[in-house]
Amino acid sequence: MENQPTSCLGLFRREMEIRNYSPRSVKIYADQLGAMSARLKLPADQIAPDVFKGYLHVLISEEKRSVSLINQAISAYKILQVDVLKRPWEDFKVKRPRRDKKLPVVLSLHEVERLLSVTRNIKHKAILMLAYSAGLRKSEVLSITPACIDSGRMQVRVVQGKGRKDRYSILSAKTLDLLRVYYKMVRPKHFLFESWGNSGKALSGRSLDHIVKDNARKAGIKKDISFHTLRHSFATHLLERGINLRLIQQYLGHSSMHTTMVYLHLTNIDTLSVTSPVDEMEISWNADGR
């Protein structure tokens, strides 16, 4: 947003910081305003609603940009107009696009086992095992520290996850064993998983993407998976084991149960094994129907 007045950018950033947005979110939203202003060749505070809608139309219909990116642009525009420029949102209101109702890709238990088995690098194996066994997001794996591994309570503490929320998830005993071996070998300085040759610096998200893609190829997995697929698989496999959906919501850190309920569509449960609760009751009747 270099072509914007410093005061406008400063006020925008300050407003987001006051509202306790993460530094990453502040950067993303500021970048959205910068891209918008550069494309339209207008200062951000002079972009009228019709012009803004035309910009969004190009992003959606011609460039096929994601709904997530479009929503980021709308959110940035709203914060600028309402909170920074003090304009009524009713004069600028832009409706958000409908999301595609696509189900996420998940791996079977056997596929996860194959993926972990072919991963020979101990750091990479530790990353994949921890991400899957605790249902962590990519950003949460990148920022985790050794102190977040609570072996006494067998929990993983996620500090300031999405929405700046702390939570606990489960710690696998096998994952803990591997992490102990890994830690003794590497002795990371700050983050649990640090960049090679840069002690104290976290790995990049691109590195995690490469790790999962490369080892999925070695495992012969043909599905189009991402690092986030491990999190989807974690939730689906817990649900298939009969774990309460509310507990899964807590492990994942979802604000809404509606988000967690998508995994109901992904589970592979044998419906023939389900019986009615009435079959467990002591109920009697006479043979003649009385």
Short mmCIF file of N, CA and C in Angstrom, two decimals, residues 64-225:
data_model
loop_
_atom_site.label_atom_id
_atom_site.label_comp_id
_atom_site.label_asym_id
_atom_site.label_seq_id
_atom_site.Cartn_x
_atom_site.Cartn_y
_atom_site.Cartn_z
N LYS A 64 -11.03 -16.17 -10.98
CA LYS A 64 -11.42 -17.36 -10.21
C LYS A 64 -10.73 -17.42 -8.85
N ARG A 65 -10.64 -16.26 -8.21
CA ARG A 65 -10.02 -16.23 -6.89
C ARG A 65 -10.93 -16.87 -5.85
N SER A 66 -10.34 -17.32 -4.76
CA SER A 66 -11.09 -18.06 -3.75
C SER A 66 -12.08 -17.18 -2.99
N VAL A 67 -13.10 -17.83 -2.45
CA VAL A 67 -14.09 -17.12 -1.63
C VAL A 67 -13.41 -16.51 -0.42
N SER A 68 -12.42 -17.21 0.12
CA SER A 68 -11.69 -16.72 1.28
C SER A 68 -11.01 -15.39 0.98
N LEU A 69 -10.36 -15.29 -0.17
CA LEU A 69 -9.69 -14.04 -0.54
C LEU A 69 -10.70 -12.92 -0.75
N ILE A 70 -11.84 -13.24 -1.37
CA ILE A 70 -12.88 -12.23 -1.60
C ILE A 70 -13.40 -11.70 -0.26
N ASN A 71 -13.60 -12.60 0.68
CA ASN A 71 -14.08 -12.18 2.00
C ASN A 71 -13.05 -11.31 2.73
N GLN A 72 -11.78 -11.61 2.52
CA GLN A 72 -10.73 -10.77 3.11
C GLN A 72 -10.78 -9.36 2.54
N ALA A 73 -10.99 -9.26 1.23
CA ALA A 73 -11.08 -7.94 0.59
C ALA A 73 -12.27 -7.16 1.12
N ILE A 74 -13.41 -7.84 1.29
CA ILE A 74 -14.61 -7.16 1.80
C ILE A 74 -14.40 -6.72 3.25
N SER A 75 -13.78 -7.58 4.04
CA SER A 75 -13.53 -7.23 5.44
C SER A 75 -12.60 -6.02 5.55
N ALA A 76 -11.55 -6.01 4.74
CA ALA A 76 -10.62 -4.88 4.75
C ALA A 76 -11.32 -3.59 4.34
N TYR A 77 -12.16 -3.68 3.31
CA TYR A 77 -12.92 -2.52 2.82
C TYR A 77 -13.87 -2.01 3.90
N LYS A 78 -14.52 -2.93 4.61
CA LYS A 78 -15.46 -2.54 5.66
C LYS A 78 -14.76 -1.85 6.83
N ILE A 79 -13.62 -2.41 7.26
CA ILE A 79 -12.88 -1.79 8.37
C ILE A 79 -12.44 -0.39 8.00
N LEU A 80 -11.98 -0.23 6.76
CA LEU A 80 -11.54 1.09 6.31
C LEU A 80 -12.70 2.08 6.30
N GLN A 81 -13.82 1.68 5.71
CA GLN A 81 -14.95 2.60 5.56
C GLN A 81 -15.61 2.92 6.89
N VAL A 82 -15.87 1.90 7.70
CA VAL A 82 -16.66 2.09 8.92
C VAL A 82 -15.82 2.53 10.11
N ASP A 83 -14.72 1.83 10.35
CA ASP A 83 -13.96 2.07 11.58
C ASP A 83 -12.90 3.16 11.43
N VAL A 84 -12.37 3.32 10.22
CA VAL A 84 -11.34 4.34 10.01
C VAL A 84 -11.94 5.63 9.50
N LEU A 85 -12.77 5.52 8.44
CA LEU A 85 -13.33 6.73 7.82
C LEU A 85 -14.67 7.14 8.41
N LYS A 86 -15.22 6.34 9.31
CA LYS A 86 -16.46 6.64 10.04
C LYS A 86 -17.64 6.87 9.10
N ARG A 87 -17.73 6.05 8.08
CA ARG A 87 -18.84 6.14 7.15
C ARG A 87 -19.86 5.04 7.46
N PRO A 88 -21.16 5.30 7.28
CA PRO A 88 -22.17 4.26 7.57
C PRO A 88 -22.05 3.09 6.58
N TRP A 89 -22.00 1.89 7.11
CA TRP A 89 -21.82 0.71 6.26
C TRP A 89 -23.00 0.51 5.31
N GLU A 90 -24.18 0.97 5.68
CA GLU A 90 -25.35 0.82 4.82
C GLU A 90 -25.14 1.52 3.48
N ASP A 91 -24.29 2.55 3.46
CA ASP A 91 -24.01 3.26 2.20
C ASP A 91 -22.98 2.53 1.35
N PHE A 92 -22.27 1.58 1.96
CA PHE A 92 -21.18 0.90 1.25
C PHE A 92 -21.35 -0.62 1.23
N LYS A 93 -22.37 -1.11 1.91
CA LYS A 93 -22.51 -2.55 2.19
C LYS A 93 -22.39 -3.41 0.94
N VAL A 94 -21.56 -4.43 1.06
CA VAL A 94 -21.33 -5.39 -0.02
C VAL A 94 -21.61 -6.78 0.54
N LYS A 95 -22.49 -7.51 -0.09
CA LYS A 95 -22.80 -8.86 0.38
C LYS A 95 -21.67 -9.82 0.03
N ARG A 96 -21.44 -10.75 0.92
CA ARG A 96 -20.36 -11.71 0.72
C ARG A 96 -20.81 -12.84 -0.20
N PRO A 97 -19.89 -13.39 -0.99
CA PRO A 97 -20.25 -14.47 -1.91
C PRO A 97 -20.59 -15.76 -1.18
N ARG A 98 -21.44 -16.55 -1.81
CA ARG A 98 -21.78 -17.85 -1.24
C ARG A 98 -20.59 -18.78 -1.38
N ARG A 99 -20.35 -19.55 -0.34
CA ARG A 99 -19.25 -20.51 -0.38
C ARG A 99 -19.67 -21.78 -1.11
N ASP A 100 -18.74 -22.35 -1.86
CA ASP A 100 -18.98 -23.65 -2.47
C ASP A 100 -19.06 -24.70 -1.37
N LYS A 101 -20.05 -25.57 -1.48
CA LYS A 101 -20.22 -26.61 -0.46
C LYS A 101 -19.44 -27.85 -0.88
N LYS A 102 -18.14 -27.76 -0.74
CA LYS A 102 -17.26 -28.87 -1.10
C LYS A 102 -16.79 -29.58 0.16
N LEU A 103 -16.78 -30.89 0.10
CA LEU A 103 -16.27 -31.67 1.23
C LEU A 103 -14.76 -31.78 1.13
N PRO A 104 -14.07 -31.68 2.25
CA PRO A 104 -12.61 -31.79 2.21
C PRO A 104 -12.16 -33.22 1.92
N VAL A 105 -10.96 -33.34 1.38
CA VAL A 105 -10.35 -34.64 1.13
C VAL A 105 -9.82 -35.19 2.45
N VAL A 106 -10.05 -36.45 2.71
CA VAL A 106 -9.51 -37.09 3.92
C VAL A 106 -8.79 -38.38 3.53
N LEU A 107 -7.85 -38.76 4.36
CA LEU A 107 -7.13 -40.00 4.18
C LEU A 107 -7.74 -41.09 5.06
N SER A 108 -7.64 -42.32 4.63
CA SER A 108 -8.04 -43.43 5.48
C SER A 108 -6.95 -43.65 6.53
N LEU A 109 -7.26 -44.44 7.54
CA LEU A 109 -6.25 -44.77 8.56
C LEU A 109 -5.05 -45.44 7.91
N HIS A 110 -5.31 -46.33 6.96
CA HIS A 110 -4.22 -47.05 6.28
C HIS A 110 -3.35 -46.07 5.50
N GLU A 111 -3.97 -45.10 4.86
CA GLU A 111 -3.19 -44.12 4.09
C GLU A 111 -2.33 -43.24 4.99
N VAL A 112 -2.87 -42.87 6.16
CA VAL A 112 -2.06 -42.09 7.11
C VAL A 112 -0.88 -42.92 7.59
N GLU A 113 -1.14 -44.19 7.86
CA GLU A 113 -0.07 -45.09 8.31
C GLU A 113 1.03 -45.20 7.25
N ARG A 114 0.63 -45.34 5.99
CA ARG A 114 1.60 -45.40 4.89
C ARG A 114 2.39 -44.10 4.78
N LEU A 115 1.70 -42.99 4.90
CA LEU A 115 2.36 -41.69 4.80
C LEU A 115 3.43 -41.54 5.88
N LEU A 116 3.09 -41.90 7.10
CA LEU A 116 4.04 -41.77 8.21
C LEU A 116 5.18 -42.79 8.10
N SER A 117 4.86 -43.97 7.58
CA SER A 117 5.87 -45.02 7.48
C SER A 117 6.97 -44.69 6.47
N VAL A 118 6.59 -44.05 5.36
CA VAL A 118 7.58 -43.75 4.32
C VAL A 118 8.40 -42.50 4.64
N THR A 119 7.97 -41.73 5.65
CA THR A 119 8.68 -40.50 6.01
C THR A 119 9.90 -40.86 6.85
N ARG A 120 11.08 -40.78 6.27
CA ARG A 120 12.30 -41.23 6.94
C ARG A 120 12.96 -40.14 7.77
N ASN A 121 12.91 -38.90 7.30
CA ASN A 121 13.51 -37.80 8.04
C ASN A 121 12.79 -37.63 9.38
N ILE A 122 13.54 -37.68 10.48
CA ILE A 122 12.90 -37.69 11.80
C ILE A 122 12.14 -36.40 12.10
N LYS A 123 12.67 -35.26 11.64
CA LYS A 123 11.94 -34.01 11.85
C LYS A 123 10.64 -34.02 11.07
N HIS A 124 10.69 -34.45 9.83
CA HIS A 124 9.49 -34.49 8.99
C HIS A 124 8.46 -35.46 9.56
N LYS A 125 8.93 -36.61 10.05
CA LYS A 125 8.01 -37.58 10.65
C LYS A 125 7.36 -36.99 11.91
N ALA A 126 8.14 -36.29 12.72
CA ALA A 126 7.62 -35.67 13.95
C ALA A 126 6.57 -34.62 13.61
N ILE A 127 6.82 -33.85 12.57
CA ILE A 127 5.88 -32.81 12.14
C ILE A 127 4.56 -33.43 11.72
N LEU A 128 4.63 -34.45 10.87
CA LEU A 128 3.41 -35.07 10.36
C LEU A 128 2.64 -35.79 11.46
N MET A 129 3.37 -36.49 12.34
CA MET A 129 2.70 -37.22 13.42
C MET A 129 2.02 -36.27 14.39
N LEU A 130 2.70 -35.17 14.73
CA LEU A 130 2.10 -34.22 15.66
C LEU A 130 0.88 -33.53 15.04
N ALA A 131 1.01 -33.12 13.78
CA ALA A 131 -0.10 -32.44 13.11
C ALA A 131 -1.33 -33.33 13.02
N TYR A 132 -1.12 -34.59 12.65
CA TYR A 132 -2.25 -35.51 12.52
C TYR A 132 -2.81 -35.92 13.88
N SER A 133 -1.95 -36.27 14.81
CA SER A 133 -2.41 -36.82 16.09
C SER A 133 -3.09 -35.79 16.99
N ALA A 134 -2.85 -34.50 16.74
CA ALA A 134 -3.49 -33.46 17.55
C ALA A 134 -4.42 -32.57 16.73
N GLY A 135 -4.50 -32.79 15.42
CA GLY A 135 -5.41 -32.00 14.59
C GLY A 135 -5.00 -30.55 14.46
N LEU A 136 -3.71 -30.29 14.28
CA LEU A 136 -3.21 -28.92 14.27
C LEU A 136 -3.26 -28.29 12.88
N ARG A 137 -3.46 -26.99 12.86
CA ARG A 137 -3.36 -26.22 11.62
C ARG A 137 -1.87 -26.02 11.29
N LYS A 138 -1.63 -25.66 10.03
CA LYS A 138 -0.26 -25.43 9.59
C LYS A 138 0.40 -24.33 10.43
N SER A 139 -0.30 -23.22 10.63
CA SER A 139 0.26 -22.11 11.39
C SER A 139 0.56 -22.49 12.83
N GLU A 140 -0.23 -23.42 13.38
CA GLU A 140 -0.03 -23.86 14.76
C GLU A 140 1.19 -24.74 14.89
N VAL A 141 1.45 -25.55 13.88
CA VAL A 141 2.66 -26.38 13.88
C VAL A 141 3.90 -25.49 13.77
N LEU A 142 3.82 -24.46 12.94
CA LEU A 142 4.96 -23.56 12.74
C LEU A 142 5.32 -22.80 14.01
N SER A 143 4.33 -22.46 14.81
CA SER A 143 4.59 -21.61 15.98
C SER A 143 4.74 -22.38 17.29
N ILE A 144 4.57 -23.69 17.25
CA ILE A 144 4.61 -24.46 18.49
C ILE A 144 6.03 -24.49 19.07
N THR A 145 6.12 -24.48 20.39
CA THR A 145 7.39 -24.54 21.09
C THR A 145 7.44 -25.81 21.95
N PRO A 146 8.63 -26.23 22.39
CA PRO A 146 8.72 -27.43 23.24
C PRO A 146 7.86 -27.34 24.50
N ALA A 147 7.70 -26.12 25.04
CA ALA A 147 6.91 -25.96 26.26
C ALA A 147 5.43 -26.27 26.05
N CYS A 148 4.98 -26.31 24.80
CA CYS A 148 3.58 -26.60 24.50
C CYS A 148 3.27 -28.09 24.58
N ILE A 149 4.30 -28.93 24.68
CA ILE A 149 4.10 -30.37 24.78
C ILE A 149 4.03 -30.74 26.26
N ASP A 150 2.83 -30.97 26.75
CA ASP A 150 2.60 -31.27 28.17
C ASP A 150 2.53 -32.79 28.34
N SER A 151 3.66 -33.39 28.64
CA SER A 151 3.72 -34.85 28.77
C SER A 151 3.04 -35.33 30.05
N GLY A 152 2.95 -34.48 31.06
CA GLY A 152 2.31 -34.86 32.32
C GLY A 152 0.82 -35.08 32.14
N ARG A 153 0.18 -34.21 31.37
CA ARG A 153 -1.26 -34.32 31.14
C ARG A 153 -1.57 -34.93 29.77
N MET A 154 -0.52 -35.26 29.01
CA MET A 154 -0.67 -35.83 27.67
C MET A 154 -1.55 -34.92 26.80
N GLN A 155 -1.15 -33.65 26.77
CA GLN A 155 -1.88 -32.66 25.99
C GLN A 155 -0.90 -31.80 25.20
N VAL A 156 -1.41 -31.25 24.11
CA VAL A 156 -0.68 -30.26 23.32
C VAL A 156 -1.37 -28.93 23.52
N ARG A 157 -0.62 -27.95 23.98
CA ARG A 157 -1.20 -26.62 24.18
C ARG A 157 -1.00 -25.79 22.92
N VAL A 158 -2.09 -25.32 22.35
CA VAL A 158 -2.05 -24.45 21.18
C VAL A 158 -2.21 -23.02 21.67
N VAL A 159 -1.18 -22.22 21.48
CA VAL A 159 -1.18 -20.85 21.98
C VAL A 159 -1.55 -19.89 20.85
N GLN A 160 -2.60 -19.12 21.08
CA GLN A 160 -3.04 -18.11 20.11
C GLN A 160 -3.22 -18.70 18.71
N GLY A 161 -4.08 -19.72 18.65
CA GLY A 161 -4.43 -20.30 17.36
C GLY A 161 -5.34 -19.36 16.59
N LYS A 162 -6.04 -19.88 15.61
CA LYS A 162 -6.92 -19.05 14.80
C LYS A 162 -7.93 -18.33 15.68
N GLY A 163 -8.12 -17.03 15.43
CA GLY A 163 -9.00 -16.23 16.27
C GLY A 163 -8.36 -15.83 17.58
N ARG A 164 -7.03 -16.00 17.66
CA ARG A 164 -6.26 -15.66 18.86
C ARG A 164 -6.78 -16.38 20.10
N LYS A 165 -7.09 -17.67 19.93
CA LYS A 165 -7.61 -18.47 21.03
C LYS A 165 -6.61 -19.55 21.43
N ASP A 166 -6.46 -19.75 22.74
CA ASP A 166 -5.67 -20.86 23.26
C ASP A 166 -6.59 -22.07 23.41
N ARG A 167 -6.01 -23.26 23.25
CA ARG A 167 -6.79 -24.48 23.48
C ARG A 167 -5.84 -25.63 23.76
N TYR A 168 -6.39 -26.76 24.16
CA TYR A 168 -5.62 -27.97 24.35
C TYR A 168 -6.16 -29.04 23.41
N SER A 169 -5.25 -29.84 22.89
CA SER A 169 -5.64 -31.02 22.12
C SER A 169 -4.91 -32.22 22.71
N ILE A 170 -5.18 -33.39 22.17
CA ILE A 170 -4.61 -34.61 22.74
C ILE A 170 -3.18 -34.84 22.26
N LEU A 171 -2.38 -35.45 23.11
CA LEU A 171 -1.01 -35.79 22.78
C LEU A 171 -0.90 -37.31 22.70
N SER A 172 -0.53 -37.80 21.54
CA SER A 172 -0.37 -39.23 21.33
C SER A 172 0.90 -39.72 22.03
N ALA A 173 0.82 -40.90 22.66
CA ALA A 173 1.98 -41.47 23.35
C ALA A 173 3.11 -41.78 22.36
N LYS A 174 2.76 -42.31 21.19
CA LYS A 174 3.78 -42.61 20.18
C LYS A 174 4.41 -41.33 19.65
N THR A 175 3.59 -40.30 19.49
CA THR A 175 4.12 -39.01 19.04
C THR A 175 5.07 -38.44 20.08
N LEU A 176 4.72 -38.57 21.36
CA LEU A 176 5.58 -38.08 22.43
C LEU A 176 6.93 -38.80 22.41
N ASP A 177 6.90 -40.10 22.23
CA ASP A 177 8.16 -40.86 22.16
C ASP A 177 9.05 -40.36 21.03
N LEU A 178 8.45 -40.13 19.87
CA LEU A 178 9.22 -39.64 18.73
C LEU A 178 9.74 -38.23 18.98
N LEU A 179 8.91 -37.37 19.57
CA LEU A 179 9.33 -36.00 19.84
C LEU A 179 10.52 -35.96 20.80
N ARG A 180 10.55 -36.87 21.75
CA ARG A 180 11.67 -36.92 22.70
C ARG A 180 12.97 -37.28 21.99
N VAL A 181 12.88 -38.26 21.09
CA VAL A 181 14.07 -38.65 20.31
C VAL A 181 14.51 -37.48 19.43
N TYR A 182 13.55 -36.87 18.76
CA TYR A 182 13.85 -35.74 17.87
C TYR A 182 14.48 -34.57 18.64
N TYR A 183 13.92 -34.27 19.82
CA TYR A 183 14.40 -33.13 20.59
C TYR A 183 15.85 -33.35 21.04
N LYS A 184 16.16 -34.56 21.47
CA LYS A 184 17.53 -34.86 21.91
C LYS A 184 18.52 -34.76 20.76
N MET A 185 18.07 -35.08 19.56
CA MET A 185 18.95 -35.02 18.39
C MET A 185 19.17 -33.59 17.90
N VAL A 186 18.10 -32.78 17.92
CA VAL A 186 18.14 -31.45 17.28
C VAL A 186 18.39 -30.32 18.27
N ARG A 187 17.83 -30.42 19.47
CA ARG A 187 17.93 -29.36 20.47
C ARG A 187 17.53 -27.99 19.90
N PRO A 188 16.27 -27.85 19.48
CA PRO A 188 15.84 -26.56 18.92
C PRO A 188 15.98 -25.44 19.93
N LYS A 189 16.27 -24.25 19.42
CA LYS A 189 16.54 -23.11 20.29
C LYS A 189 15.27 -22.46 20.82
N HIS A 190 14.27 -22.31 19.98
CA HIS A 190 13.03 -21.66 20.41
C HIS A 190 11.80 -22.44 19.95
N PHE A 191 11.60 -22.49 18.63
CA PHE A 191 10.46 -23.24 18.10
C PHE A 191 10.78 -24.74 18.09
N LEU A 192 9.76 -25.56 18.19
CA LEU A 192 9.98 -27.00 18.17
C LEU A 192 10.55 -27.44 16.83
N PHE A 193 10.03 -26.83 15.75
CA PHE A 193 10.51 -27.16 14.41
C PHE A 193 11.10 -25.91 13.77
N GLU A 194 12.42 -25.88 13.68
CA GLU A 194 13.10 -24.68 13.20
C GLU A 194 13.69 -24.90 11.81
N SER A 195 13.90 -23.78 11.15
CA SER A 195 14.44 -23.81 9.80
C SER A 195 15.86 -24.37 9.81
N TRP A 196 16.18 -25.17 8.80
CA TRP A 196 17.51 -25.78 8.71
C TRP A 196 18.58 -24.70 8.56
N GLY A 197 19.55 -24.69 9.48
CA GLY A 197 20.63 -23.72 9.43
C GLY A 197 20.27 -22.35 9.98
N ASN A 198 19.03 -22.20 10.48
CA ASN A 198 18.60 -20.91 11.06
C ASN A 198 18.01 -21.17 12.45
N SER A 199 18.88 -21.40 13.40
CA SER A 199 18.45 -21.70 14.77
C SER A 199 17.61 -20.57 15.32
N GLY A 200 16.46 -20.91 15.89
CA GLY A 200 15.57 -19.92 16.47
C GLY A 200 14.53 -19.40 15.51
N LYS A 201 14.64 -19.77 14.23
CA LYS A 201 13.68 -19.30 13.23
C LYS A 201 12.76 -20.45 12.82
N ALA A 202 11.45 -20.18 12.78
CA ALA A 202 10.49 -21.23 12.46
C ALA A 202 10.57 -21.63 10.99
N LEU A 203 10.14 -22.84 10.71
CA LEU A 203 10.01 -23.29 9.33
C LEU A 203 8.98 -22.44 8.60
N SER A 204 9.00 -22.50 7.27
CA SER A 204 8.01 -21.78 6.48
C SER A 204 6.84 -22.71 6.16
N GLY A 205 5.69 -22.10 5.89
CA GLY A 205 4.53 -22.89 5.50
C GLY A 205 4.78 -23.68 4.24
N ARG A 206 5.58 -23.12 3.34
CA ARG A 206 5.90 -23.81 2.10
C ARG A 206 6.67 -25.10 2.37
N SER A 207 7.51 -25.08 3.40
CA SER A 207 8.26 -26.29 3.76
C SER A 207 7.32 -27.40 4.20
N LEU A 208 6.30 -27.05 4.98
CA LEU A 208 5.35 -28.06 5.44
C LEU A 208 4.57 -28.64 4.27
N ASP A 209 4.18 -27.78 3.33
CA ASP A 209 3.46 -28.25 2.14
C ASP A 209 4.33 -29.25 1.37
N HIS A 210 5.60 -28.91 1.23
CA HIS A 210 6.51 -29.79 0.49
C HIS A 210 6.67 -31.13 1.20
N ILE A 211 6.76 -31.12 2.53
CA ILE A 211 6.93 -32.35 3.30
C ILE A 211 5.77 -33.31 3.08
N VAL A 212 4.55 -32.80 3.18
CA VAL A 212 3.39 -33.68 3.04
C VAL A 212 3.21 -34.15 1.60
N LYS A 213 3.44 -33.28 0.63
CA LYS A 213 3.27 -33.65 -0.78
C LYS A 213 4.32 -34.69 -1.19
N ASP A 214 5.56 -34.45 -0.78
CA ASP A 214 6.65 -35.35 -1.18
C ASP A 214 6.46 -36.74 -0.61
N ASN A 215 6.09 -36.82 0.66
CA ASN A 215 5.93 -38.13 1.28
C ASN A 215 4.64 -38.83 0.86
N ALA A 216 3.60 -38.06 0.51
CA ALA A 216 2.38 -38.66 -0.03
C ALA A 216 2.69 -39.33 -1.37
N ARG A 217 3.54 -38.69 -2.17
CA ARG A 217 3.95 -39.28 -3.45
C ARG A 217 4.71 -40.58 -3.21
N LYS A 218 5.62 -40.57 -2.23
CA LYS A 218 6.39 -41.78 -1.91
C LYS A 218 5.48 -42.90 -1.42
N ALA A 219 4.40 -42.52 -0.73
CA ALA A 219 3.47 -43.51 -0.18
C ALA A 219 2.48 -44.01 -1.22
N GLY A 220 2.54 -43.46 -2.42
CA GLY A 220 1.63 -43.88 -3.48
C GLY A 220 0.22 -43.39 -3.29
N ILE A 221 0.05 -42.30 -2.57
CA ILE A 221 -1.28 -41.73 -2.34
C ILE A 221 -1.63 -40.83 -3.52
N LYS A 222 -2.71 -41.15 -4.21
CA LYS A 222 -3.08 -40.43 -5.42
C LYS A 222 -4.00 -39.24 -5.15
N LYS A 223 -4.53 -39.15 -3.95
CA LYS A 223 -5.45 -38.06 -3.62
C LYS A 223 -4.71 -36.73 -3.64
N ASP A 224 -5.44 -35.68 -4.00
CA ASP A 224 -4.87 -34.33 -4.01
C ASP A 224 -4.95 -33.77 -2.59
N ILE A 225 -3.90 -33.97 -1.82
CA ILE A 225 -3.94 -33.59 -0.41
C ILE A 225 -3.04 -32.39 -0.14
#
